[in-house]
């Protein structure tokens, strides 16, 4: 048998039909659904008189629109349009008989945090959702990617996707990380190297000692941002860390099925002599705490660097950099550590898990945020929130001057009331620093949770290693 | 879905690289539960000021580009969010074709589902079309999907590649779901086999 990559193996195990030109029907094991990209898909089913093909494999949770403030069970807290979207998801979940976690359920949260937490996401699966950050689930060695609403409807109706295979790319992070360097810094550094289009047409497998040493939370952070490098999906081969995380989760296999599953999962790795279409290797020791200066995730630099000038780039990036600097209100040559911050946001499907909150709390313990700083923590799920309260993290955040919110996507994409105002500058643990992403003319610097906490204390982008 | 037919239309230049789907349709317009009516909000934050007045120097606001049906864009067009509201907004505006050196994967897929044709061309040909688009409303290009050709206002012909299956679906206005349901037997057979191989799924 010819050697295969991890991606090849998962792909081969899910092809339900292959046409002569290589167009495949890929079978989907888990379909996650949220309120923003699904209403038109359910409406399409209804108009065609179709059913959901596999409701038992379909899981819905409202996350993008929901308020994160107390009393949100009362729908009046939401603007009318948001209320209609969430109500539509309520109705569709009931009518089509799919699994559902409403805001009143403690298990509600960001769809990409809820899936793994409940054991819906397992190694070797295919997972899709009408959300680009579905890549997150690749951390389990499952082939996971975002789809558009037409494809949501296609999966609902057929449990398959029409796909052609992507190419294989390997990103290896060798050696050890330095203190203060986290998964977020790794992935920002990778995107800084490849650019936001560098992964287009590929599925990326992240490997190497520094990746192996990451927890599941850290691995999810890395895979979450595979899409920011343009890749269809990110993958990390499952190992004992993965199995330990999955074991005992509500929807994980049990007993004899658990043994059978683990036996198969242990075959899910790239063969030594597998073919790679592209390879990138980065030394873990060379990665520093990393921040973005511009309006694309590829605008990532070590915190010790200075703001670049448009002339430092070539081609179309020169004009893009000029536009970014103008939008961000930054001057070339200034130190990144001189950039003053108004707001800190800790949360999102990138960095809203328990380990992220622990890392931030570690920096904040016994300290206060800078006067005038607006700081908020939005746990990724109700269960993350409850655990953080039990561990005393919530008290640390509150005593430091952070708002302690309810779970949701919140200021990562600012569809709910958590938004930046014009010119407001935010150190954010989210995944996109696009123009207007966190609010009209708001300015976003992407950072790790520890770096976000450090910025909250000093009021500037700060090298967490110097605190 | 409507059939994709040969047409002649105005091409607008958008040379900025990495135009993301947040730029194409900002989040406040994702709260709709419909597919239609988003054209007026396409490129909202570039196209209008805070009071809702048009920004005069934004390309689609210029008199000669108001009827644009072809965008000639910088690298990596449509990156970021998977929101299909982006192609919905473009289609509702009247865009039928986007030309670039590269597209983000999800946006690229989403276009085909909405009867739009994204065309990937090498840099020098995108440059040629960009220069043609800069001419304004006299720059009427013709896009012929059957022949896989774009003809510029000067009569220059640029050939392009397109996936054969997707071309077939666009030309015939075919519904993906209907096509897939014709293969229900294959799907059922796969489910039977997978249930034995991986009963825990």
XYZ file of C-alpha atoms in Angstrom:
668
model
C 0.000 0.000 0.000
C 1.329 3.451 -0.842
C 2.209 5.614 2.143
C -0.465 8.058 3.238
C -0.756 11.247 5.194
C -3.228 11.566 8.058
C -5.436 13.610 5.725
C -5.305 10.881 3.058
C -6.411 8.284 5.614
C -9.386 10.257 6.923
C -10.387 11.244 3.396
C -10.251 7.659 2.137
C -12.412 6.475 5.038
C -15.193 8.931 4.096
C -15.588 8.801 0.314
C -19.171 7.685 -0.365
C -18.932 8.162 -4.118
C -16.205 9.159 -6.544
C -16.865 10.408 -10.078
C -14.420 9.891 -12.922
C -13.064 13.432 -12.665
C -12.217 12.953 -8.982
C -15.254 14.837 -7.642
C -16.249 12.994 -4.468
C -19.172 12.798 -2.120
C -17.512 13.034 1.259
C -19.584 11.603 4.094
C -19.962 13.924 7.096
C -19.908 12.438 10.606
C -20.789 15.581 12.563
C -22.608 18.678 11.444
C -22.522 21.622 13.822
C -25.045 24.397 13.315
C -25.418 27.932 14.675
C -28.037 30.640 14.240
C -26.369 32.939 11.704
C -25.527 30.690 8.768
C -28.361 28.154 9.055
C -31.794 29.859 8.715
C -31.663 30.005 4.909
C -30.543 26.355 4.782
C -33.473 25.101 6.888
C -35.822 27.287 4.862
C -34.432 25.647 1.706
C -35.203 22.186 3.118
C -38.692 23.252 4.017
C -39.404 24.694 0.584
C -38.180 21.508 -1.116
C -40.042 19.272 1.347
C -36.802 17.661 2.506
C -35.808 16.298 5.917
C -32.523 16.347 7.806
C -30.834 13.144 6.660
C -29.091 12.330 9.953
C -30.508 14.446 12.808
C -28.582 12.341 15.353
C -25.315 13.641 13.820
C -26.449 17.259 13.784
C -25.849 19.573 16.752
C -27.088 23.150 17.080
C -26.188 25.940 19.479
C -26.800 29.706 19.335
C -23.544 31.606 19.874
C -22.842 34.435 17.420
C -25.688 36.791 18.349
C -26.362 36.034 21.971
C -25.809 38.720 24.615
C -23.176 37.863 27.228
C -24.750 39.871 30.024
C -26.938 38.639 32.886
C -30.628 38.164 32.241
C -30.177 37.127 28.654
C -32.773 34.348 28.944
C -35.169 37.212 28.403
C -35.300 37.551 24.607
C -36.075 41.266 24.971
C -32.390 41.751 25.708
C -31.692 41.119 22.059
C -32.319 43.461 19.145
C -35.231 42.213 17.068
C -33.166 40.806 14.195
C -30.970 38.753 16.549
C -34.007 37.540 18.436
C -35.563 36.339 15.186
C -32.404 34.422 14.252
C -32.136 32.699 17.622
C -35.867 31.950 17.597
C -35.480 30.463 14.107
C -32.770 28.119 15.409
C -35.024 27.121 18.336
C -37.829 26.293 15.916
C -35.618 24.526 13.374
C -33.946 22.377 16.028
C -37.333 21.234 17.302
C -38.956 20.780 13.902
C -36.070 18.794 12.413
C -35.251 16.905 15.621
C -31.569 17.792 16.009
C -29.529 18.052 19.224
C -29.803 21.525 20.713
C -28.202 23.555 23.516
C -30.251 26.753 24.080
C -28.883 29.733 26.049
C -30.663 28.503 29.151
C -28.538 25.305 29.111
C -25.232 25.455 31.016
C -23.646 23.499 28.153
C -24.360 26.354 25.702
C -21.337 28.174 24.338
C -19.340 28.740 21.186
C -20.118 25.871 18.830
C -16.417 24.956 18.434
C -15.970 24.738 22.182
C -19.200 22.849 22.840
C -18.494 20.140 20.216
C -15.234 18.888 21.747
C -16.434 19.480 25.309
C -19.461 17.204 24.822
C -17.454 14.530 23.017
C -19.200 15.101 19.679
C -15.819 15.665 18.061
C -13.760 12.479 17.872
C -10.535 11.518 16.058
C -10.857 10.407 12.453
C -14.219 12.067 11.906
C -15.341 14.510 9.275
C -16.807 17.607 10.933
C -18.353 20.611 9.216
C -20.144 23.785 10.281
C -21.219 26.966 8.551
C -18.342 28.753 10.185
C -14.747 29.052 9.034
C -13.337 28.294 12.495
C -14.598 24.735 12.247
C -10.919 24.069 11.591
C -10.658 23.988 15.417
C -11.790 20.347 15.531
C -8.729 19.309 13.502
C -6.905 19.293 16.843
C -8.440 15.846 17.414
C -7.207 14.486 14.110
C -10.617 14.987 12.558
C -11.042 16.536 9.133
C -12.968 19.691 9.938
C -13.730 22.746 7.891
C -16.101 25.625 7.362
C -18.781 25.622 4.688
C -21.221 28.138 3.245
C -24.965 28.101 3.821
C -25.728 26.281 0.538
C -23.380 23.542 1.703
C -25.050 23.549 5.143
C -28.294 22.784 3.323
C -26.535 20.121 1.242
C -25.191 18.390 4.356
C -28.529 18.636 6.136
C -30.254 17.015 3.160
C -27.653 14.386 2.209
C -25.065 14.128 5.047
C -22.404 14.564 2.344
C -20.426 17.324 0.698
C -19.307 17.541 -2.921
C -15.547 17.835 -2.616
C -12.288 17.503 -4.453
C -9.259 16.540 -2.476
C -6.860 19.229 -1.285
C -3.076 18.998 -1.315
C -1.006 18.008 1.713
C 1.092 20.533 3.618
C 3.216 19.802 6.659
C 4.054 22.475 9.220
C 6.573 21.218 11.718
C 7.416 23.085 14.907
C 10.555 21.546 16.307
C 12.028 21.668 19.811
C 10.704 23.473 22.851
C 8.845 26.722 23.348
C 10.422 29.430 25.478
C 8.653 30.580 28.653
C 5.815 33.017 27.893
C 5.276 31.535 24.408
C 1.966 29.785 23.744
C -0.014 28.044 21.013
C -1.376 31.418 19.885
C 2.152 32.699 19.308
C 2.967 29.582 17.283
C 0.006 29.980 14.970
C 0.448 33.739 14.524
C 4.106 33.095 13.663
C 3.104 30.436 11.106
C 0.601 32.788 9.435
C 3.214 35.549 9.458
C 5.446 33.170 7.483
C 2.920 31.717 5.033
C 0.640 34.730 4.589
C -3.145 34.484 4.650
C -3.141 32.795 1.230
C -0.213 30.437 1.865
C -2.412 27.513 2.820
C -4.990 27.943 0.035
C -5.634 24.586 -1.632
C -4.027 22.630 1.224
C -4.909 20.750 4.339
C -2.175 21.467 6.874
C -0.927 18.911 9.362
C 0.852 20.484 12.322
C 3.499 18.267 13.843
C 6.816 18.298 15.664
C 7.855 18.192 19.278
C 6.451 21.607 20.207
C 3.020 20.600 18.863
C 3.135 17.173 20.571
C 3.795 18.898 23.889
C 0.686 21.069 23.633
C -2.506 20.317 25.549
C -5.737 19.774 23.605
C -6.653 23.394 24.337
C -3.417 24.604 22.738
C -3.865 22.293 19.757
C -7.370 23.665 19.225
C -5.956 27.206 19.197
C -3.496 26.219 16.446
C -6.023 24.396 14.247
C -8.630 27.105 14.824
C -6.493 29.576 12.906
C -5.546 27.222 10.046
C -8.213 29.075 8.062
C -6.423 32.392 8.682
C -3.565 30.920 6.682
C -6.057 30.003 3.946
C -5.958 26.226 4.517
C -9.113 24.180 4.078
C -8.361 22.454 7.371
C -5.687 21.983 10.015
C -4.919 18.595 11.546
C -2.941 17.223 14.465
C -2.514 13.456 14.747
C -4.348 12.014 17.769
C -2.251 10.621 20.612
C -2.537 9.832 24.323
C -3.213 13.523 25.065
C -6.187 13.351 22.699
C -7.534 10.087 24.080
C -7.254 11.353 27.661
C -9.227 14.481 26.745
C -11.959 12.558 24.936
C -12.424 9.718 27.421
C -15.537 10.035 29.561
C -17.083 12.933 27.622
C -20.886 12.581 27.304
C -20.909 11.501 23.641
C -17.554 9.691 23.549
C -17.675 5.924 22.975
C -17.680 3.706 26.068
C -16.678 0.165 27.029
C -15.830 -2.163 24.152
C -16.577 0.564 21.637
C -14.011 2.788 23.328
C -11.345 0.090 22.900
C -12.267 -0.421 19.248
C -12.240 3.311 18.613
C -8.824 3.836 20.224
C -7.416 0.958 18.180
C -8.490 2.684 14.995
C -7.471 6.147 16.202
C -3.940 4.841 16.809
C -3.612 4.183 13.055
C -4.320 7.835 12.304
C -0.897 9.335 11.647
C 1.082 10.250 8.541
C 3.309 7.442 7.302
C 7.027 8.199 7.443
C 7.459 8.306 3.692
C 4.157 10.023 2.886
C 4.233 12.656 0.161
C 3.968 16.341 1.109
C 3.213 18.987 -1.492
C 4.613 21.721 0.745
C 6.623 21.750 3.967
C 7.386 24.515 6.462
C 9.631 24.018 9.473
C 9.990 26.496 12.314
C 12.191 26.102 15.388
C 10.104 26.354 18.547
C 12.923 28.168 20.322
C 12.754 30.985 17.758
C 9.112 31.825 18.405
C 8.506 34.889 20.589
C 5.272 36.243 22.030
C 3.645 37.525 18.845
C 1.207 40.349 18.094
C -0.422 41.748 14.967
C 0.058 45.356 13.900
C -2.185 45.534 10.799
C -5.568 44.424 9.503
C -4.693 40.927 8.316
C -3.662 37.996 10.519
C -0.500 37.734 8.398
C 0.603 41.088 9.843
C 2.202 39.277 12.783
C 5.510 40.199 14.433
C 7.402 39.381 17.629
C 6.464 41.816 20.411
C 10.098 43.033 20.381
C 9.744 44.357 16.799
C 8.758 47.752 15.434
C 5.854 48.749 13.198
C 6.910 48.133 9.574
C 6.736 50.625 6.699
C 4.828 50.004 3.438
C 8.159 50.018 1.591
C 9.187 46.924 3.579
C 6.755 44.948 1.405
C 6.391 44.133 -2.283
C 3.572 44.023 -4.830
C -0.005 44.614 -3.751
C 0.985 44.347 -0.086
C 2.600 47.820 -0.243
C -0.768 49.516 -0.743
C -2.465 47.108 1.686
C 0.117 47.949 4.377
C -0.349 51.679 3.786
C -4.105 51.254 4.192
C -3.619 49.093 7.337
C -1.282 51.612 8.991
C -3.717 54.412 8.284
C -6.636 52.360 9.634
C -4.683 51.300 12.719
C -3.326 54.821 13.352
C 0.279 53.614 13.585
C 3.567 55.126 12.431
C 6.311 53.003 10.867
C 9.289 52.534 13.161
C 7.429 52.861 16.450
C 7.961 50.041 18.948
C 5.084 47.613 19.221
C 5.421 47.918 23.005
C 4.626 51.654 22.704
C 1.153 50.975 21.310
C -1.450 52.059 23.882
C -4.521 49.900 24.396
C -8.052 50.958 25.429
C -9.691 47.572 25.699
C -8.836 43.935 26.364
C -10.982 41.058 25.162
C -10.293 37.510 26.373
C -12.467 34.840 24.799
C -13.506 33.373 21.388
C -13.220 29.895 19.860
C -9.499 30.604 19.519
C -8.792 31.329 23.174
C -11.926 30.890 25.284
C -11.093 27.557 26.939
C -10.148 26.873 30.549
C -6.401 26.788 29.915
C -6.619 30.221 28.269
C -8.405 31.649 31.303
C -5.835 30.068 33.613
C -2.971 31.627 31.636
C -4.538 35.081 31.806
C -5.466 34.754 35.483
C -1.900 33.742 36.300
C -0.699 37.145 35.039
C -3.528 39.081 36.691
C -3.487 37.448 40.119
C -3.501 40.112 42.840
C -3.159 42.953 40.332
C -5.444 45.595 38.849
C -5.988 46.609 35.265
C -4.743 50.051 34.259
C -7.083 52.928 35.148
C -9.682 53.493 32.455
C -9.067 50.111 30.810
C -12.169 48.317 29.544
C -11.499 44.625 30.064
C -13.754 41.650 29.580
C -13.573 37.884 29.787
C -16.107 35.865 27.833
C -15.727 32.148 28.599
C -16.180 29.870 25.605
C -18.986 27.871 27.193
C -21.157 27.732 30.282
C -19.099 24.767 31.486
C -15.794 26.624 31.033
C -17.335 29.479 32.988
C -18.461 27.191 35.805
C -15.060 25.528 36.001
C -13.284 28.893 36.100
C -15.545 29.953 38.956
C -14.777 26.739 40.811
C -11.026 27.234 40.337
C -11.210 30.810 41.642
C -10.247 32.314 38.284
C -13.450 34.340 38.058
C -12.574 36.094 41.329
C -9.095 36.929 40.062
C -10.565 38.479 36.908
C -13.216 40.414 38.790
C -10.794 41.690 41.421
C -8.430 42.791 38.659
C -11.229 44.840 37.107
C -12.426 42.550 34.331
C -16.078 42.065 33.452
C -17.024 38.400 33.879
C -19.471 37.567 31.104
C -21.670 34.697 29.930
C -20.591 32.435 27.064
C -20.751 33.364 23.379
C -18.770 34.669 20.414
C -19.102 38.207 21.718
C -16.523 40.772 20.635
C -14.671 38.370 18.367
C -17.069 39.363 15.624
C -19.218 41.882 17.466
C -22.604 40.695 16.233
C -23.978 41.154 19.719
C -23.706 44.408 21.711
C -20.030 43.705 22.648
C -18.338 46.024 20.151
C -15.485 48.473 19.812
C -16.315 52.096 19.106
C -14.617 54.145 16.421
C -10.860 54.369 17.020
C -10.984 52.161 20.138
C -7.895 49.944 20.287
C -8.161 46.393 21.595
C -5.723 43.647 22.564
C -7.815 40.641 21.650
C -7.376 36.884 21.976
C -9.629 36.358 18.946
C -8.640 35.360 15.426
C -9.251 38.244 13.020
C -7.987 41.799 12.956
C -9.890 42.721 9.787
C -11.165 46.269 9.307
C -14.394 46.701 11.263
C -14.342 43.164 12.592
C -14.805 44.117 16.257
C -16.771 47.286 15.515
C -16.844 50.042 12.907
C -13.322 51.569 12.722
C -12.290 49.563 15.807
C -8.620 48.577 15.964
C -7.625 45.013 16.833
C -4.269 43.563 17.887
C -4.324 39.769 18.060
C -2.481 38.333 21.066
C -2.369 35.308 23.383
C -4.395 35.302 26.636
C -1.258 35.944 28.711
C -0.288 38.856 26.468
C -3.847 40.233 26.655
C -3.671 40.123 30.461
C -0.270 41.853 30.405
C -1.656 44.618 28.174
C -4.584 45.075 30.554
C -2.163 45.729 33.429
C 0.175 48.164 31.659
C -2.188 49.804 29.176
C 0.167 49.003 26.307
C 1.108 46.004 24.214
C 3.573 44.355 26.581
C 6.125 41.573 26.449
C 4.687 39.160 28.992
C 8.199 37.838 29.668
C 9.111 41.175 31.259
C 6.318 41.266 33.806
C -30.482 28.372 -9.993
C -30.364 30.472 -13.182
C -28.230 29.231 -16.035
C -24.964 31.078 -16.496
C -25.149 32.639 -19.937
C -22.599 34.560 -21.977
C -22.854 38.242 -21.149
C -21.134 41.570 -21.726
C -20.774 43.882 -18.759
C -18.801 46.590 -17.009
C -15.717 45.498 -15.106
C -14.569 47.407 -12.006
C -10.985 47.387 -10.690
C -10.456 46.479 -7.000
C -6.682 45.972 -6.818
C -6.488 45.768 -3.005
C -5.094 42.395 -1.881
C -6.774 40.212 0.785
C -10.274 41.691 0.459
C -12.011 39.674 3.181
C -15.644 38.692 3.530
C -16.024 41.065 6.505
C -15.266 43.863 4.016
C -17.638 42.439 1.419
C -20.504 42.227 3.926
C -20.000 43.413 7.524
C -21.492 41.410 10.375
C -24.451 43.703 11.075
C -26.018 42.445 7.843
C -25.712 38.772 8.751
C -28.801 38.973 10.934
C -31.111 38.368 8.028
C -32.853 35.037 7.621
C -33.155 35.593 3.868
C -30.714 35.321 0.984
C -31.927 38.362 -0.924
C -31.616 42.104 -0.537
C -27.982 42.347 0.536
C -26.660 44.111 -2.590
C -27.269 47.557 -1.150
C -24.940 46.617 1.752
C -22.094 45.111 -0.304
C -18.761 46.663 0.771
C -20.771 48.749 3.265
C -17.906 50.188 5.326
C -15.921 51.175 2.228
C -18.955 52.347 0.305
C -20.797 54.523 2.846
C -19.834 56.891 5.649
C -21.297 56.605 9.149
C -24.305 58.724 8.136
C -25.052 56.402 5.237
C -23.827 58.789 2.517
C -21.897 57.316 -0.364
C -18.115 57.680 -0.283
C -17.480 59.383 -3.625
C -14.127 57.812 -4.425
C -15.141 54.199 -3.741
C -15.048 52.485 -7.100
C -18.617 51.146 -7.194
C -19.974 54.607 -6.314
C -18.362 56.249 -9.350
C -20.881 56.967 -12.121
C -19.117 54.751 -14.661
C -19.065 51.695 -12.338
C -22.556 51.695 -10.863
C -23.706 48.948 -13.204
C -20.668 46.730 -12.630
C -21.107 43.014 -13.231
C -17.432 41.924 -13.208
C -14.898 42.596 -10.450
C -11.191 42.441 -11.207
C -9.614 42.023 -7.781
C -6.309 41.721 -5.934
C -4.856 38.451 -4.599
C -6.680 36.202 -2.126
C -10.128 37.692 -2.682
C -12.823 36.534 -0.224
C -10.570 35.421 2.615
C -11.813 35.039 6.189
C -15.321 34.203 7.309
C -17.339 31.476 5.557
C -20.394 33.739 5.340
C -22.271 33.022 2.137
C -23.787 36.454 2.619
C -20.676 37.680 0.755
C -21.529 36.078 -2.599
C -25.241 36.748 -1.903
C -24.446 40.464 -1.531
C -22.272 40.541 -4.642
C -24.825 38.644 -6.714
C -27.629 40.882 -5.484
C -25.538 43.910 -6.489
C -25.308 42.417 -9.965
C -21.833 40.855 -9.908
C -21.635 37.687 -11.985
C -17.884 37.215 -12.299
C -14.877 37.942 -10.068
C -11.374 37.695 -11.513
C -8.277 37.396 -9.323
C -4.930 35.616 -9.086
C -6.332 33.642 -6.130
C -9.437 33.170 -4.016
C -10.010 31.864 -0.518
C -11.344 28.328 -0.640
C -14.758 28.717 1.039
C -15.656 31.914 -0.830
C -14.651 30.234 -4.099
C -17.010 27.300 -3.387
C -19.809 29.598 -2.269
C -19.733 31.525 -5.570
C -20.592 28.462 -7.650
C -23.557 27.693 -5.393
C -25.017 31.043 -6.339
C -24.521 31.065 -10.063
C -21.398 33.229 -9.873
C -18.147 32.449 -11.630
C -14.827 33.121 -9.871
C -11.980 33.081 -12.406
C -8.345 32.481 -11.449
C -5.763 33.898 -13.835
C -2.005 34.477 -13.737
C -0.806 37.908 -12.547
C -0.033 39.330 -15.996
C -3.515 38.526 -17.283
C -5.148 39.963 -14.167
C -2.996 43.069 -14.757
C -4.224 43.264 -18.338
C -7.879 43.008 -17.268
C -7.280 45.435 -14.389
C -5.928 48.000 -16.883
C -8.967 47.423 -19.084
C -11.306 47.799 -16.102
C -9.640 51.105 -15.196
C -11.093 52.553 -18.393
C -14.549 52.752 -16.841
C -17.843 52.149 -18.517
C -16.368 51.775 -21.945
C -14.533 48.747 -20.586
C -17.192 46.241 -21.343
C -15.851 42.741 -21.160
C -17.557 39.647 -22.452
C -17.457 36.430 -20.452
C -18.163 33.204 -22.316
C -18.122 30.249 -19.934
C -18.802 27.647 -22.618
C -15.669 28.742 -24.518
C -13.834 29.648 -21.275
C -12.924 33.077 -22.629
C -12.976 36.676 -21.506
C -12.873 39.246 -24.293
C -11.643 42.706 -23.291
C -12.986 45.989 -24.637
C -10.049 45.977 -27.064
C -11.015 42.577 -28.393
C -8.190 40.751 -26.665
C -9.129 37.226 -25.669
C -8.049 35.733 -22.321
C -8.626 31.995 -21.833
C -9.387 30.627 -18.357
C -9.643 27.249 -16.641
C -12.680 25.982 -14.746
C -13.518 22.669 -13.107
C -15.556 20.624 -15.618
C -18.258 19.567 -13.122
C -18.738 23.102 -11.844
C -18.881 24.449 -15.385
C -21.562 21.910 -16.230
C -23.610 22.898 -13.151
C -23.326 26.638 -13.886
C -24.183 26.334 -17.570
C -27.227 24.212 -16.801
C -28.277 25.947 -13.583
C -28.192 22.619 -11.732
C -29.077 22.180 -8.067
C -26.313 20.320 -6.190
C -28.683 18.696 -3.715
C -30.817 17.210 -6.461
C -27.714 15.784 -8.128
C -26.431 14.275 -4.899
C -29.792 12.725 -4.014
C -29.534 10.772 -7.279
C -26.631 8.984 -5.569
C -28.663 8.051 -2.473
C -27.813 4.369 -2.969
C -24.084 5.083 -2.690
C -24.684 7.111 0.459
C -26.806 4.364 2.013
C -24.178 1.741 1.145
C -21.492 3.878 2.719
C -23.557 4.283 5.880
C -24.024 0.533 6.206
C -20.314 -0.119 5.783
C -19.286 2.747 8.114
C -21.702 1.609 10.819
C -19.837 -1.695 10.932
C -16.340 -0.271 10.673
C -16.879 2.601 13.123
C -20.005 1.883 15.171
C -19.128 4.590 17.724
C -19.616 7.455 15.250
